[in-house]
Amino acid sequence: VQLQASGGGLVQAGGSLRLSCSASGFRFRDYTIAWFRQAPGKEREGVSSIRSSGGSTVYGDSVKGRFTISRDNTKDTVYLQMNSLKPEDTAVYYCAASKTVIWSSLLRYLSYAYWGQGTQVTVSS
């Protein structure tokens, strides 16, 4: 199982970035995929999650209305469109996969067995 996160970078506050999470080595369309982030000195935070079919999504309170998660099962890729970025969005962003996650645990990092390496997002004020 491999997950590769990409698309991070440096952006000014109010700007946008789109992260991608490319997967290989497993039946991608059967898995729930999530994005997490971790800033220095802080706990890993659940950002967003999308069910295998793409029909159900969930967002952390801090990103609701600004971030959109989507997936393309034909390309084994999940995207995170991040708009109206704020300096507090600065973190390393990770994607993670799990085959079975109950709804209430979609943004809990312990629910996910497989992790990508992370991509840095820096938002300047």
Short mmCIF file of N, CA, C and O in Angstrom, two decimals:
data_model
loop_
_atom_site.label_atom_id
_atom_site.label_comp_id
_atom_site.label_asym_id
_atom_site.label_seq_id
_atom_site.Cartn_x
_atom_site.Cartn_y
_atom_site.Cartn_z
N VAL A 1 0.84 -1.19 0.00
CA VAL A 1 0.00 0.00 0.00
C VAL A 1 0.88 1.24 0.00
O VAL A 1 1.76 1.38 0.85
N GLN A 2 0.61 2.12 -0.96
CA GLN A 2 1.36 3.37 -1.01
C GLN A 2 0.42 4.53 -1.24
O GLN A 2 -0.49 4.46 -2.07
N LEU A 3 0.67 5.61 -0.49
CA LEU A 3 -0.06 6.85 -0.66
C LEU A 3 0.97 7.96 -0.85
O LEU A 3 1.92 8.05 -0.08
N GLN A 4 0.74 8.77 -1.86
CA GLN A 4 1.68 9.84 -2.17
C GLN A 4 0.94 11.16 -2.19
O GLN A 4 0.11 11.40 -3.07
N ALA A 5 1.23 12.01 -1.20
CA ALA A 5 0.62 13.33 -1.14
C ALA A 5 1.50 14.34 -1.87
O ALA A 5 2.73 14.30 -1.78
N SER A 6 0.86 15.25 -2.59
CA SER A 6 1.59 16.28 -3.32
C SER A 6 0.73 17.53 -3.44
O SER A 6 -0.46 17.51 -3.13
N GLY A 7 1.36 18.60 -3.90
CA GLY A 7 0.62 19.83 -4.15
C GLY A 7 0.82 20.92 -3.12
O GLY A 7 0.27 22.01 -3.27
N GLY A 8 1.55 20.64 -2.09
CA GLY A 8 1.79 21.65 -1.07
C GLY A 8 2.70 22.75 -1.59
O GLY A 8 3.26 22.66 -2.68
N GLY A 9 2.82 23.81 -0.80
CA GLY A 9 3.68 24.91 -1.19
C GLY A 9 3.46 26.11 -0.31
O GLY A 9 2.83 26.02 0.75
N LEU A 10 3.98 27.23 -0.77
CA LEU A 10 3.87 28.50 -0.06
C LEU A 10 2.83 29.37 -0.77
O LEU A 10 2.91 29.56 -1.99
N VAL A 11 1.88 29.88 -0.01
CA VAL A 11 0.83 30.71 -0.59
C VAL A 11 0.49 31.83 0.39
O VAL A 11 0.66 31.67 1.61
N GLN A 12 0.03 32.94 -0.13
CA GLN A 12 -0.37 34.04 0.72
C GLN A 12 -1.76 33.79 1.29
O GLN A 12 -2.57 33.06 0.70
N ALA A 13 -2.03 34.40 2.42
CA ALA A 13 -3.35 34.29 3.03
C ALA A 13 -4.41 34.72 2.02
O ALA A 13 -4.24 35.70 1.29
N GLY A 14 -5.49 33.96 1.98
CA GLY A 14 -6.56 34.21 1.02
C GLY A 14 -6.41 33.43 -0.27
O GLY A 14 -7.34 33.39 -1.08
N GLY A 15 -5.26 32.83 -0.46
CA GLY A 15 -5.00 32.08 -1.68
C GLY A 15 -5.54 30.67 -1.62
O GLY A 15 -6.22 30.27 -0.67
N SER A 16 -5.21 29.91 -2.67
CA SER A 16 -5.71 28.54 -2.81
C SER A 16 -4.60 27.58 -3.17
O SER A 16 -3.60 27.96 -3.78
N LEU A 17 -4.80 26.34 -2.78
CA LEU A 17 -3.94 25.23 -3.19
C LEU A 17 -4.81 24.01 -3.39
O LEU A 17 -5.86 23.88 -2.74
N ARG A 18 -4.36 23.10 -4.23
CA ARG A 18 -5.03 21.81 -4.37
C ARG A 18 -4.02 20.70 -4.09
O ARG A 18 -3.01 20.58 -4.78
N LEU A 19 -4.32 19.93 -3.09
CA LEU A 19 -3.50 18.77 -2.76
C LEU A 19 -4.03 17.54 -3.46
O LEU A 19 -5.24 17.40 -3.66
N SER A 20 -3.12 16.65 -3.79
CA SER A 20 -3.49 15.37 -4.39
C SER A 20 -2.92 14.24 -3.57
O SER A 20 -1.83 14.36 -3.01
N CYS A 21 -3.65 13.17 -3.51
CA CYS A 21 -3.19 11.95 -2.83
C CYS A 21 -3.35 10.81 -3.82
O CYS A 21 -4.48 10.39 -4.12
N SER A 22 -2.24 10.33 -4.34
CA SER A 22 -2.26 9.24 -5.31
C SER A 22 -1.98 7.92 -4.60
O SER A 22 -1.10 7.85 -3.74
N ALA A 23 -2.73 6.90 -4.97
CA ALA A 23 -2.65 5.62 -4.27
C ALA A 23 -2.25 4.50 -5.20
O ALA A 23 -2.52 4.54 -6.42
N SER A 24 -1.61 3.49 -4.64
CA SER A 24 -1.26 2.30 -5.41
C SER A 24 -1.10 1.13 -4.46
O SER A 24 -0.90 1.32 -3.25
N GLY A 25 -1.23 -0.06 -5.01
CA GLY A 25 -0.99 -1.25 -4.21
C GLY A 25 -2.18 -1.79 -3.47
O GLY A 25 -2.06 -2.76 -2.70
N PHE A 26 -3.33 -1.18 -3.65
CA PHE A 26 -4.55 -1.70 -3.03
C PHE A 26 -5.76 -1.29 -3.85
O PHE A 26 -5.67 -0.47 -4.76
N ARG A 27 -6.90 -1.86 -3.52
CA ARG A 27 -8.13 -1.59 -4.26
C ARG A 27 -8.71 -0.26 -3.78
O ARG A 27 -9.57 -0.20 -2.90
N PHE A 28 -8.22 0.79 -4.37
CA PHE A 28 -8.48 2.15 -3.91
C PHE A 28 -9.96 2.43 -3.72
O PHE A 28 -10.35 3.05 -2.74
N ARG A 29 -10.77 1.98 -4.65
CA ARG A 29 -12.19 2.36 -4.61
C ARG A 29 -12.95 1.73 -3.44
O ARG A 29 -14.09 2.09 -3.19
N ASP A 30 -12.30 0.82 -2.72
CA ASP A 30 -12.95 0.21 -1.55
C ASP A 30 -12.61 0.94 -0.25
O ASP A 30 -13.10 0.55 0.81
N TYR A 31 -11.77 1.96 -0.32
CA TYR A 31 -11.23 2.57 0.88
C TYR A 31 -11.74 3.99 1.11
O TYR A 31 -11.90 4.77 0.16
N THR A 32 -11.94 4.30 2.36
CA THR A 32 -12.16 5.67 2.81
C THR A 32 -10.80 6.37 2.88
O THR A 32 -9.83 5.80 3.38
N ILE A 33 -10.75 7.58 2.34
CA ILE A 33 -9.51 8.36 2.34
C ILE A 33 -9.72 9.64 3.13
O ILE A 33 -10.78 10.27 3.02
N ALA A 34 -8.73 9.99 3.90
CA ALA A 34 -8.83 11.19 4.72
C ALA A 34 -7.58 12.03 4.60
O ALA A 34 -6.50 11.53 4.26
N TRP A 35 -7.76 13.31 4.89
CA TRP A 35 -6.63 14.23 5.02
C TRP A 35 -6.51 14.64 6.48
O TRP A 35 -7.50 14.97 7.12
N PHE A 36 -5.29 14.64 6.95
CA PHE A 36 -4.95 15.13 8.28
C PHE A 36 -3.86 16.17 8.13
O PHE A 36 -3.19 16.26 7.10
N ARG A 37 -3.68 16.95 9.17
CA ARG A 37 -2.58 17.91 9.16
C ARG A 37 -1.98 17.99 10.55
O ARG A 37 -2.64 17.72 11.56
N GLN A 38 -0.72 18.37 10.56
CA GLN A 38 -0.03 18.52 11.83
C GLN A 38 0.91 19.70 11.76
O GLN A 38 1.82 19.73 10.92
N ALA A 39 0.68 20.66 12.64
CA ALA A 39 1.54 21.83 12.75
C ALA A 39 2.55 21.57 13.86
O ALA A 39 2.31 20.76 14.76
N PRO A 40 3.69 22.24 13.82
CA PRO A 40 4.71 22.03 14.86
C PRO A 40 4.15 22.24 16.26
O PRO A 40 3.48 23.24 16.53
N GLY A 41 4.39 21.27 17.12
CA GLY A 41 3.95 21.38 18.50
C GLY A 41 2.49 21.10 18.74
O GLY A 41 2.00 21.24 19.87
N LYS A 42 1.77 20.71 17.69
CA LYS A 42 0.34 20.45 17.83
C LYS A 42 0.02 19.00 17.48
O LYS A 42 0.79 18.32 16.81
N GLU A 43 -1.14 18.55 17.93
CA GLU A 43 -1.59 17.20 17.62
C GLU A 43 -2.05 17.11 16.17
O GLU A 43 -2.44 18.11 15.56
N ARG A 44 -2.01 15.89 15.65
CA ARG A 44 -2.52 15.67 14.31
C ARG A 44 -4.02 15.91 14.29
O ARG A 44 -4.75 15.40 15.14
N GLU A 45 -4.47 16.66 13.31
CA GLU A 45 -5.87 17.10 13.24
C GLU A 45 -6.54 16.55 11.99
O GLU A 45 -5.97 16.62 10.90
N GLY A 46 -7.72 16.02 12.15
CA GLY A 46 -8.49 15.55 11.01
C GLY A 46 -9.04 16.72 10.23
O GLY A 46 -9.70 17.59 10.80
N VAL A 47 -8.78 16.75 8.93
CA VAL A 47 -9.22 17.85 8.08
C VAL A 47 -10.48 17.47 7.32
O VAL A 47 -11.48 18.20 7.34
N SER A 48 -10.43 16.33 6.64
CA SER A 48 -11.57 15.93 5.83
C SER A 48 -11.45 14.46 5.49
O SER A 48 -10.36 13.89 5.48
N SER A 49 -12.59 13.86 5.19
CA SER A 49 -12.61 12.44 4.83
C SER A 49 -13.68 12.21 3.78
O SER A 49 -14.71 12.90 3.77
N ILE A 50 -13.44 11.21 2.94
CA ILE A 50 -14.40 10.89 1.89
C ILE A 50 -14.55 9.38 1.80
O ILE A 50 -13.57 8.63 1.80
N ARG A 51 -15.79 8.94 1.75
CA ARG A 51 -16.07 7.51 1.67
C ARG A 51 -15.66 6.94 0.32
O ARG A 51 -15.39 7.68 -0.62
N SER A 52 -15.64 5.63 0.25
CA SER A 52 -15.14 4.95 -0.94
C SER A 52 -15.87 5.37 -2.22
O SER A 52 -15.25 5.55 -3.27
N SER A 53 -17.18 5.54 -2.14
CA SER A 53 -17.95 5.90 -3.32
C SER A 53 -17.87 7.38 -3.64
O SER A 53 -18.26 7.81 -4.73
N GLY A 54 -17.39 8.16 -2.68
CA GLY A 54 -17.35 9.61 -2.86
C GLY A 54 -18.64 10.29 -2.48
O GLY A 54 -18.74 11.51 -2.53
N GLY A 55 -19.62 9.50 -2.08
CA GLY A 55 -20.92 10.08 -1.79
C GLY A 55 -21.03 10.75 -0.45
O GLY A 55 -21.95 11.55 -0.23
N SER A 56 -20.13 10.45 0.47
CA SER A 56 -20.20 11.02 1.81
C SER A 56 -18.88 11.66 2.16
O SER A 56 -17.82 11.05 1.98
N THR A 57 -18.96 12.87 2.66
CA THR A 57 -17.76 13.60 3.06
C THR A 57 -17.98 14.22 4.43
O THR A 57 -19.12 14.45 4.86
N VAL A 58 -16.89 14.49 5.10
CA VAL A 58 -16.96 15.15 6.39
C VAL A 58 -15.76 16.10 6.50
O VAL A 58 -14.70 15.84 5.91
N TYR A 59 -15.97 17.19 7.23
CA TYR A 59 -14.93 18.21 7.36
C TYR A 59 -14.75 18.60 8.81
O TYR A 59 -15.70 18.62 9.59
N GLY A 60 -13.53 18.93 9.15
CA GLY A 60 -13.27 19.50 10.46
C GLY A 60 -13.87 20.90 10.54
O GLY A 60 -13.98 21.60 9.52
N ASP A 61 -14.22 21.31 11.73
CA ASP A 61 -14.88 22.60 11.90
C ASP A 61 -14.02 23.76 11.38
O ASP A 61 -14.55 24.75 10.87
N SER A 62 -12.72 23.65 11.51
CA SER A 62 -11.84 24.76 11.14
C SER A 62 -11.72 24.96 9.64
O SER A 62 -11.23 26.00 9.20
N VAL A 63 -12.17 24.00 8.84
CA VAL A 63 -12.03 24.12 7.38
C VAL A 63 -13.36 24.10 6.65
O VAL A 63 -13.39 24.26 5.42
N LYS A 64 -14.44 23.91 7.36
CA LYS A 64 -15.75 23.86 6.71
C LYS A 64 -16.02 25.14 5.92
O LYS A 64 -15.76 26.24 6.40
N GLY A 65 -16.51 24.95 4.71
CA GLY A 65 -16.82 26.09 3.86
C GLY A 65 -15.64 26.62 3.08
O GLY A 65 -15.80 27.45 2.18
N ARG A 66 -14.44 26.14 3.39
CA ARG A 66 -13.23 26.61 2.68
C ARG A 66 -12.55 25.48 1.90
O ARG A 66 -11.96 25.72 0.86
N PHE A 67 -12.61 24.29 2.42
CA PHE A 67 -11.95 23.14 1.80
C PHE A 67 -12.99 22.21 1.20
O PHE A 67 -14.09 22.07 1.73
N THR A 68 -12.61 21.56 0.10
CA THR A 68 -13.48 20.58 -0.54
C THR A 68 -12.68 19.34 -0.89
O THR A 68 -11.64 19.44 -1.55
N ILE A 69 -13.17 18.20 -0.44
CA ILE A 69 -12.52 16.93 -0.76
C ILE A 69 -13.29 16.25 -1.89
O ILE A 69 -14.52 16.34 -1.97
N SER A 70 -12.55 15.59 -2.76
CA SER A 70 -13.17 14.84 -3.85
C SER A 70 -12.25 13.68 -4.21
O SER A 70 -11.10 13.63 -3.79
N ARG A 71 -12.79 12.76 -5.00
CA ARG A 71 -11.97 11.64 -5.41
C ARG A 71 -12.32 11.23 -6.83
O ARG A 71 -13.46 11.40 -7.28
N ASP A 72 -11.32 10.68 -7.50
CA ASP A 72 -11.51 10.13 -8.83
C ASP A 72 -11.04 8.68 -8.77
O ASP A 72 -9.83 8.41 -8.79
N ASN A 73 -11.98 7.78 -8.67
CA ASN A 73 -11.62 6.37 -8.52
C ASN A 73 -11.03 5.78 -9.80
O ASN A 73 -10.42 4.71 -9.75
N THR A 74 -11.18 6.47 -10.91
CA THR A 74 -10.55 5.98 -12.15
C THR A 74 -9.06 6.30 -12.17
O THR A 74 -8.29 5.69 -12.91
N LYS A 75 -8.67 7.28 -11.35
CA LYS A 75 -7.27 7.68 -11.27
C LYS A 75 -6.63 7.33 -9.94
O LYS A 75 -5.48 7.69 -9.69
N ASP A 76 -7.39 6.66 -9.07
CA ASP A 76 -6.89 6.30 -7.73
C ASP A 76 -6.32 7.53 -7.01
O ASP A 76 -5.23 7.47 -6.42
N THR A 77 -7.05 8.60 -7.05
CA THR A 77 -6.56 9.86 -6.50
C THR A 77 -7.68 10.58 -5.73
O THR A 77 -8.83 10.59 -6.16
N VAL A 78 -7.28 11.16 -4.61
CA VAL A 78 -8.16 12.04 -3.84
C VAL A 78 -7.57 13.43 -3.85
O VAL A 78 -6.34 13.60 -3.79
N TYR A 79 -8.43 14.42 -3.92
CA TYR A 79 -8.01 15.81 -3.97
C TYR A 79 -8.53 16.56 -2.76
O TYR A 79 -9.60 16.25 -2.22
N LEU A 80 -7.80 17.58 -2.37
CA LEU A 80 -8.27 18.50 -1.34
C LEU A 80 -8.07 19.91 -1.88
O LEU A 80 -6.94 20.40 -1.97
N GLN A 81 -9.17 20.53 -2.27
CA GLN A 81 -9.13 21.91 -2.74
C GLN A 81 -9.23 22.82 -1.53
O GLN A 81 -10.21 22.75 -0.77
N MET A 82 -8.23 23.65 -1.35
CA MET A 82 -8.17 24.53 -0.18
C MET A 82 -8.26 25.98 -0.65
O MET A 82 -7.36 26.46 -1.35
N ASN A 83 -9.32 26.65 -0.27
CA ASN A 83 -9.52 28.05 -0.62
C ASN A 83 -9.51 28.92 0.62
O ASN A 83 -9.64 28.42 1.74
N SER A 84 -9.38 30.20 0.41
CA SER A 84 -9.38 31.17 1.51
C SER A 84 -8.42 30.73 2.61
O SER A 84 -8.77 30.72 3.80
N LEU A 85 -7.24 30.38 2.23
CA LEU A 85 -6.27 29.86 3.19
C LEU A 85 -5.87 30.91 4.22
O LEU A 85 -5.80 32.12 3.91
N LYS A 86 -5.63 30.43 5.42
CA LYS A 86 -5.26 31.28 6.55
C LYS A 86 -3.90 30.83 7.08
O LYS A 86 -3.52 29.66 6.91
N PRO A 87 -3.18 31.71 7.75
CA PRO A 87 -1.89 31.30 8.33
C PRO A 87 -2.03 30.10 9.25
O PRO A 87 -1.11 29.26 9.31
N GLU A 88 -3.14 29.97 9.92
CA GLU A 88 -3.33 28.83 10.82
C GLU A 88 -3.54 27.51 10.09
O GLU A 88 -3.61 26.45 10.72
N ASP A 89 -3.66 27.55 8.77
CA ASP A 89 -3.72 26.32 7.98
C ASP A 89 -2.32 25.76 7.71
O ASP A 89 -2.19 24.65 7.16
N THR A 90 -1.30 26.51 8.09
CA THR A 90 0.08 26.04 7.88
C THR A 90 0.32 24.75 8.65
O THR A 90 0.10 24.69 9.87
N ALA A 91 0.77 23.72 7.94
CA ALA A 91 1.00 22.41 8.56
C ALA A 91 1.54 21.47 7.49
O ALA A 91 1.54 21.79 6.30
N VAL A 92 1.96 20.31 7.94
CA VAL A 92 2.21 19.20 7.03
C VAL A 92 0.89 18.45 6.87
O VAL A 92 0.26 18.09 7.86
N TYR A 93 0.50 18.24 5.64
CA TYR A 93 -0.76 17.57 5.33
C TYR A 93 -0.48 16.14 4.89
O TYR A 93 0.37 15.89 4.03
N TYR A 94 -1.21 15.22 5.49
CA TYR A 94 -1.05 13.80 5.21
C TYR A 94 -2.37 13.23 4.69
O TYR A 94 -3.44 13.61 5.14
N CYS A 95 -2.27 12.28 3.78
CA CYS A 95 -3.45 11.52 3.42
C CYS A 95 -3.33 10.12 4.03
O CYS A 95 -2.22 9.63 4.26
N ALA A 96 -4.47 9.54 4.30
CA ALA A 96 -4.52 8.25 4.96
C ALA A 96 -5.69 7.44 4.41
O ALA A 96 -6.66 8.00 3.91
N ALA A 97 -5.57 6.13 4.52
CA ALA A 97 -6.59 5.24 3.97
C ALA A 97 -7.00 4.18 4.97
O ALA A 97 -6.18 3.70 5.77
N SER A 98 -8.27 3.83 4.90
CA SER A 98 -8.77 2.74 5.72
C SER A 98 -9.95 2.10 5.02
O SER A 98 -10.75 2.79 4.38
N LYS A 99 -10.08 0.78 5.17
CA LYS A 99 -11.18 0.10 4.50
C LYS A 99 -12.47 0.19 5.30
O LYS A 99 -13.55 0.23 4.74
N THR A 100 -12.33 0.23 6.62
CA THR A 100 -13.51 0.24 7.47
C THR A 100 -13.37 1.32 8.53
O THR A 100 -12.50 1.23 9.40
N VAL A 101 -14.21 2.33 8.43
CA VAL A 101 -14.20 3.42 9.41
C VAL A 101 -15.65 3.77 9.73
O VAL A 101 -16.43 4.03 8.82
N ILE A 102 -15.98 3.78 11.01
CA ILE A 102 -17.34 4.18 11.35
C ILE A 102 -17.46 5.69 11.24
O ILE A 102 -16.46 6.42 11.37
N TRP A 103 -18.66 6.14 11.02
CA TRP A 103 -18.89 7.56 10.73
C TRP A 103 -18.30 8.47 11.80
O TRP A 103 -17.66 9.48 11.50
N SER A 104 -18.50 8.12 13.05
CA SER A 104 -18.05 8.99 14.14
C SER A 104 -16.53 9.06 14.26
O SER A 104 -16.01 9.90 14.99
N SER A 105 -15.83 8.19 13.57
CA SER A 105 -14.37 8.14 13.67
C SER A 105 -13.65 8.56 12.39
O SER A 105 -12.45 8.34 12.27
N LEU A 106 -14.38 9.15 11.46
CA LEU A 106 -13.79 9.49 10.17
C LEU A 106 -12.64 10.48 10.28
O LEU A 106 -11.77 10.50 9.43
N LEU A 107 -12.62 11.30 11.30
CA LEU A 107 -11.54 12.29 11.44
C LEU A 107 -10.61 11.96 12.60
O LEU A 107 -9.90 12.83 13.11
N ARG A 108 -10.60 10.71 13.01
CA ARG A 108 -9.68 10.27 14.06
C ARG A 108 -8.52 9.53 13.43
O ARG A 108 -8.73 8.55 12.71
N TYR A 109 -7.31 9.96 13.71
CA TYR A 109 -6.16 9.39 12.99
C TYR A 109 -5.96 7.91 13.31
O TYR A 109 -5.44 7.16 12.49
N LEU A 110 -6.40 7.48 14.48
CA LEU A 110 -6.23 6.07 14.83
C LEU A 110 -7.11 5.15 13.99
O LEU A 110 -6.94 3.93 14.01
N SER A 111 -8.06 5.74 13.25
CA SER A 111 -8.94 4.93 12.40
C SER A 111 -8.26 4.48 11.12
O SER A 111 -8.80 3.64 10.40
N TYR A 112 -7.09 5.04 10.81
CA TYR A 112 -6.47 4.83 9.51
C TYR A 112 -5.17 4.04 9.63
O TYR A 112 -4.30 4.37 10.42
N ALA A 113 -5.08 3.00 8.80
CA ALA A 113 -3.93 2.10 8.89
C ALA A 113 -2.80 2.51 7.96
O ALA A 113 -1.64 2.21 8.22
N TYR A 114 -3.14 3.18 6.87
CA TYR A 114 -2.14 3.49 5.85
C TYR A 114 -1.98 5.00 5.70
O TYR A 114 -2.98 5.72 5.63
N TRP A 115 -0.72 5.43 5.61
CA TRP A 115 -0.43 6.85 5.58
C TRP A 115 0.56 7.19 4.49
O TRP A 115 1.51 6.43 4.22
N GLY A 116 0.38 8.38 3.91
CA GLY A 116 1.35 8.92 2.99
C GLY A 116 2.42 9.69 3.75
O GLY A 116 2.36 9.82 4.98
N GLN A 117 3.37 10.25 3.01
CA GLN A 117 4.53 10.88 3.64
C GLN A 117 4.32 12.33 4.02
O GLN A 117 5.12 12.88 4.74
N GLY A 118 3.28 12.97 3.56
CA GLY A 118 3.01 14.35 3.92
C GLY A 118 3.54 15.36 2.92
O GLY A 118 4.55 15.13 2.26
N THR A 119 2.85 16.49 2.84
CA THR A 119 3.28 17.59 2.00
C THR A 119 3.09 18.89 2.79
O THR A 119 2.08 19.07 3.48
N GLN A 120 4.07 19.75 2.73
CA GLN A 120 4.07 20.98 3.53
C GLN A 120 3.22 22.06 2.87
O GLN A 120 3.38 22.35 1.68
N VAL A 121 2.34 22.64 3.67
CA VAL A 121 1.57 23.81 3.24
C VAL A 121 1.93 24.95 4.17
O VAL A 121 1.83 24.83 5.40
N THR A 122 2.37 26.06 3.60
CA THR A 122 2.72 27.24 4.37
C THR A 122 1.93 28.42 3.85
O THR A 122 1.98 28.73 2.66
N VAL A 123 1.20 29.06 4.75
CA VAL A 123 0.39 30.21 4.39
C VAL A 123 0.96 31.44 5.08
O VAL A 123 1.01 31.49 6.31
N SER A 124 1.39 32.39 4.30
CA SER A 124 1.98 33.60 4.86
C SER A 124 0.92 34.68 5.04
O SER A 124 -0.04 34.77 4.28
N SER A 125 1.12 35.50 6.06
CA SER A 125 0.13 36.54 6.37
C SER A 125 0.44 37.82 5.61
O SER A 125 1.48 37.97 5.00
#
